[in-house]
Tab-separated table of C-alpha atoms in Angstrom:
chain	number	residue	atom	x	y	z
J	1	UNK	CA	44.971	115.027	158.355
J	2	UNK	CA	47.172	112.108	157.350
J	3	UNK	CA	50.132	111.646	158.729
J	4	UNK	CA	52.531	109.652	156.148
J	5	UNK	CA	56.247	109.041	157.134
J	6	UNK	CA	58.595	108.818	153.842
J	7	UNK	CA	61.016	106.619	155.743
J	8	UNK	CA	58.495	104.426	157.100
J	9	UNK	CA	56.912	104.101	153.578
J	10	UNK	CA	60.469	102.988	152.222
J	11	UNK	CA	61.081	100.624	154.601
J	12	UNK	CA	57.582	98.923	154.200
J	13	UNK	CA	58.547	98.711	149.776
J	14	UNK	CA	61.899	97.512	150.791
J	15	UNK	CA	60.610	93.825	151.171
J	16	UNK	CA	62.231	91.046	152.668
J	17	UNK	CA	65.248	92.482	153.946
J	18	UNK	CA	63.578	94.235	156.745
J	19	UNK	CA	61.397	91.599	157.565
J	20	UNK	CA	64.684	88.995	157.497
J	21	UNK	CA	66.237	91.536	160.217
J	22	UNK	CA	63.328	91.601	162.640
J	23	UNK	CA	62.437	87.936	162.645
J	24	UNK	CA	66.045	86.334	162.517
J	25	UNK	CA	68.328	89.187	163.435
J	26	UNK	CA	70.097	88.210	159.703
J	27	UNK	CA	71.308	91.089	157.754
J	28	UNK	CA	70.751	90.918	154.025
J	29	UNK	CA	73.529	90.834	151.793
J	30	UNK	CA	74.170	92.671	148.897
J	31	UNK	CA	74.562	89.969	146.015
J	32	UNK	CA	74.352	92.090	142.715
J	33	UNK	CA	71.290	91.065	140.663
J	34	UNK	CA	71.115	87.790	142.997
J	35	UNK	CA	68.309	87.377	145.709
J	36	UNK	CA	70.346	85.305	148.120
J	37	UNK	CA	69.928	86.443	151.780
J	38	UNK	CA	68.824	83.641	153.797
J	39	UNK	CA	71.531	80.967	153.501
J	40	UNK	CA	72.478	77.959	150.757
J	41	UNK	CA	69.093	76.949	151.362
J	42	UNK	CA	67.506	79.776	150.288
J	43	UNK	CA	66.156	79.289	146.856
J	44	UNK	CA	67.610	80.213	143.579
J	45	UNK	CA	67.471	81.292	141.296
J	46	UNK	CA	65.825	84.532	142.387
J	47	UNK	CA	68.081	86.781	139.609
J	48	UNK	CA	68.861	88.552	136.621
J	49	UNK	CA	69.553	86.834	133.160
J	50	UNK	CA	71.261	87.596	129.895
J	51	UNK	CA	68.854	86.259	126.849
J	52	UNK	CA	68.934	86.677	122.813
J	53	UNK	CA	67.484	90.240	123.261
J	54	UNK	CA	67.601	91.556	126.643
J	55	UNK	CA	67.147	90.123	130.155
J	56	UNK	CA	64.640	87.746	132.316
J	57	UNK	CA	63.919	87.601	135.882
J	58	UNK	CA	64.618	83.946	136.781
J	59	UNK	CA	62.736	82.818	139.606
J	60	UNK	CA	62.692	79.577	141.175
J	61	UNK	CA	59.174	77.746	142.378
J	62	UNK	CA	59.625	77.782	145.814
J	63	UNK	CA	57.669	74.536	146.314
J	64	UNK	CA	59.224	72.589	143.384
J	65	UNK	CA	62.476	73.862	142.494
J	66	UNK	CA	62.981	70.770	140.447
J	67	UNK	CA	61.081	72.350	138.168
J	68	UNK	CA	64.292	74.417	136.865
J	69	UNK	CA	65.477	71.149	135.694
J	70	UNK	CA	62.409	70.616	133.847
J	71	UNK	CA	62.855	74.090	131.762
J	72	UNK	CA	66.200	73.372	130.708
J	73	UNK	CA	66.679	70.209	130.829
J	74	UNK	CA	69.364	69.233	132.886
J	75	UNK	CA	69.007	66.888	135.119
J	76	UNK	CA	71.752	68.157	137.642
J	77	UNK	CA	69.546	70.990	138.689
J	78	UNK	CA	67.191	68.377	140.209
J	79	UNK	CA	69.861	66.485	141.831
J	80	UNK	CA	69.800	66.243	146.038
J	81	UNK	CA	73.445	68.321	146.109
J	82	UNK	CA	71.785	71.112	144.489
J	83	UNK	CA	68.454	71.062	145.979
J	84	UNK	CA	69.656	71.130	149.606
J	85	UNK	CA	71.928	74.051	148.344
J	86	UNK	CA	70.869	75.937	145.778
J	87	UNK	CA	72.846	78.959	146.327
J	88	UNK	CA	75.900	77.485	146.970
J	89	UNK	CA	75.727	76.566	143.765
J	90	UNK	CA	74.345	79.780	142.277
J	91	UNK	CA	77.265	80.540	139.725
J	92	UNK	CA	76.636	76.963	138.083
J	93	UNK	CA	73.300	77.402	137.902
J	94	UNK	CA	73.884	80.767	136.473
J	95	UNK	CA	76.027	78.862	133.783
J	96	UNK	CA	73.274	76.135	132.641
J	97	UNK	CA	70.531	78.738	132.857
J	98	UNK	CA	72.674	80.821	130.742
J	99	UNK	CA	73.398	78.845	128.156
J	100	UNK	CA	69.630	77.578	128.017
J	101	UNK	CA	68.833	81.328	127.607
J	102	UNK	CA	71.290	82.180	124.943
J	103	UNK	CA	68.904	81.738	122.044
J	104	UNK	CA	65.768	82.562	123.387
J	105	UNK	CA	63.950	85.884	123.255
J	106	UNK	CA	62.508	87.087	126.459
J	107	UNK	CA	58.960	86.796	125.340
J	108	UNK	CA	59.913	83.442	124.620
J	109	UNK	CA	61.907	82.149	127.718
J	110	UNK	CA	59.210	83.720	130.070
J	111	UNK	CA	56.217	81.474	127.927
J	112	UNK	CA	57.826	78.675	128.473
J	113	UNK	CA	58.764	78.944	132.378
J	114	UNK	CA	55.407	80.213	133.009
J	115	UNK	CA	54.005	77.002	131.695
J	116	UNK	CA	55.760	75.037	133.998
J	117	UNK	CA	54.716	77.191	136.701
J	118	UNK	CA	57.846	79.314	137.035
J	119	UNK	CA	57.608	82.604	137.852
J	120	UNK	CA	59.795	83.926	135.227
J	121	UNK	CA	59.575	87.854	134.102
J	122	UNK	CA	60.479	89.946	131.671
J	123	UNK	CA	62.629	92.796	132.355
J	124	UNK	CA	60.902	95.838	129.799
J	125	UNK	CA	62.753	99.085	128.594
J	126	UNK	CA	60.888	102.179	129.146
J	127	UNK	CA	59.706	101.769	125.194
J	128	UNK	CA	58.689	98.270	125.815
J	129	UNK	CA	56.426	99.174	128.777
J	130	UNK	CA	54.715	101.729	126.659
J	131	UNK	CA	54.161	98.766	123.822
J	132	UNK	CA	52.667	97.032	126.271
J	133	UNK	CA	52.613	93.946	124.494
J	134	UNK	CA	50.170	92.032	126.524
J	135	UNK	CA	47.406	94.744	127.165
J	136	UNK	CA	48.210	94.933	130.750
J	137	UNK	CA	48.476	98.806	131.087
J	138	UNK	CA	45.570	99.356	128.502
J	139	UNK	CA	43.192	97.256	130.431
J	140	UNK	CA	44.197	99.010	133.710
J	141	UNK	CA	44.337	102.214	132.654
J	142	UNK	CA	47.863	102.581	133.581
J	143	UNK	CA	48.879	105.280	130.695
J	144	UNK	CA	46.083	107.551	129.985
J	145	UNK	CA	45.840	110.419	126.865
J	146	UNK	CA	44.781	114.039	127.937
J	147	UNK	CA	44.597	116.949	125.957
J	148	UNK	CA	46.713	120.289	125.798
J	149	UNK	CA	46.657	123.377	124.220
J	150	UNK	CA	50.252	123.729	123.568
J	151	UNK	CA	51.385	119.938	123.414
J	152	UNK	CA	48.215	118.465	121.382
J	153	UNK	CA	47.277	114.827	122.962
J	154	UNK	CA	49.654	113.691	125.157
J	155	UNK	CA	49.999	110.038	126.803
J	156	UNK	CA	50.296	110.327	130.757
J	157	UNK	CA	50.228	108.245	133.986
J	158	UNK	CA	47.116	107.014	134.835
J	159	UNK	CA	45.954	106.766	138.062
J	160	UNK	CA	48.423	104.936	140.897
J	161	UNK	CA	45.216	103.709	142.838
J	162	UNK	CA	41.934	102.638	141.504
J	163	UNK	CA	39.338	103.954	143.647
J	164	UNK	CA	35.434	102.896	143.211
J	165	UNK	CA	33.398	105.993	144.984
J	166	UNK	CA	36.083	108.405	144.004
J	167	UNK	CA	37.313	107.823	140.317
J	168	UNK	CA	40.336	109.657	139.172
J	169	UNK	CA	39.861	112.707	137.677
J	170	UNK	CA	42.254	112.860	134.503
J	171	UNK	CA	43.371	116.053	133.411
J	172	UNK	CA	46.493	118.607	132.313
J	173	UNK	CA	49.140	120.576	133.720
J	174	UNK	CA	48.116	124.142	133.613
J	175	UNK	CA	49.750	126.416	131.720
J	176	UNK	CA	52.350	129.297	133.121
J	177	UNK	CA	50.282	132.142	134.654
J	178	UNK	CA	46.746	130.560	133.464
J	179	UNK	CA	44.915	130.422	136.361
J	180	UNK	CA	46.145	133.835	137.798
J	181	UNK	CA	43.148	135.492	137.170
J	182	UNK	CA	41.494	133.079	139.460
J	183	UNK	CA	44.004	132.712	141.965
J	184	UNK	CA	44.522	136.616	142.369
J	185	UNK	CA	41.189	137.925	141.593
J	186	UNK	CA	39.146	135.185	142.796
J	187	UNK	CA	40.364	133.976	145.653
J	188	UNK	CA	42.855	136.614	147.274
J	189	UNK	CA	40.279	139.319	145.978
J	190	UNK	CA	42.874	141.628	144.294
J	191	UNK	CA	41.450	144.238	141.945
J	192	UNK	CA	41.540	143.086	138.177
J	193	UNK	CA	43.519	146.274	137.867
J	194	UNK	CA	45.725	145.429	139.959
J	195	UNK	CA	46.796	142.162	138.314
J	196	UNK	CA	47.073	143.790	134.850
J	197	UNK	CA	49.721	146.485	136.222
J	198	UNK	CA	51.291	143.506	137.876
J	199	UNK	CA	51.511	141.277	134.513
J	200	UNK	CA	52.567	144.255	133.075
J	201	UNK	CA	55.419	144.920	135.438
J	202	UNK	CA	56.842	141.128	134.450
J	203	UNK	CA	55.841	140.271	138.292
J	204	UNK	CA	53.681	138.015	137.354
């Protein structure tokens, strides 16, 4: 038997708020896209950004949050008043990272922060994620193709967990009423004549 709490799941994919409750007795704040719930020193940016075509996660480096400077190019973002509060000053550095952002695609803006060790993302439409730009998903298997007798080939999500002594095992949804010879017959031992007056009395 296992014994999985929904709840309990939840709360462990929730993140850091929980943990910021148990440890500090702090209660996260909501802060629309922004990831500010520890205090000015907390830091930033940890957020959502405009860009040419779409939108970036912007992510400071924890360890060197100078390096922000270093991406755009503006020296202020390196300077003590800002380091020592960084979210204070969250809707200026929104501004310059903005502005830095304006002409860039997302492919491009996450290159270049990734090279500097920033752990910039890009945020994907349901069409881009199926592009899959990068061969990510191919190489993991995350989409698979299966085939069905109605439908023809049809992409599908792969397995959620990769398992080495147990593989997934890939396959279709069944089709209305296609295993009810099995089901009936098989394993509930009804008479096969049974289940024909039954399919045709539209019970089944």
């Amino acid at each position: 038997m296992a014994d999985v709490s929904v709840a309990e799941a939840a709360t462990f994919l929730m993140g850091g708020p929980p943990v910021l409750a148990y440890l500090f007795g702090q209660v996260w704040k909501r802060n629309g896209t922004r990831l500010i719930g520890m205090g000015d020193r907390h830091p930033y940016p940890s957020t959502l950004r405009p860009c040419r075509d779409g939108w970036v996660h912007a992510h400071s480096n924890n360890r060197h949050p100078d390096l922000l400077a270093a991406l755009v190019g503006d020296p202020w973002l390196a300077s003590p008043q800002v380091l020592e509060a960084m979210t204070a000053h969250a809707d200026e550095i929104d501004a310059r990272l903005d502005a830095w952002l304006a002409d860039k695609s997302k492919w491009e803006a996450v290159e270049l922060a990734q090279e500097l060790r920033l752990p910039f993302t890009e945020v994907l439409d349901p069409l881009e994620v199926l592009e899959d730009r990068h061969g990510h998903h191919l190489t993991r298997g995350t989409f698979v193709e299966v085939e069905h007798p109605v439908a023809g080939r049809v992409r599908q999500l792969g397995a959620p967990v990769k398992l080495s002594a147990t593989p997934w095992q890939v396959g279709r949804a069944p089709l209305l009423g296609e295993h009810n010879e099995q089901v009936f017959c098989g394993e509930l031992g009804l008479p096969r004549e049974e289940l024909v007056r039954l399919r045709q009395a539209g019970i089944v």
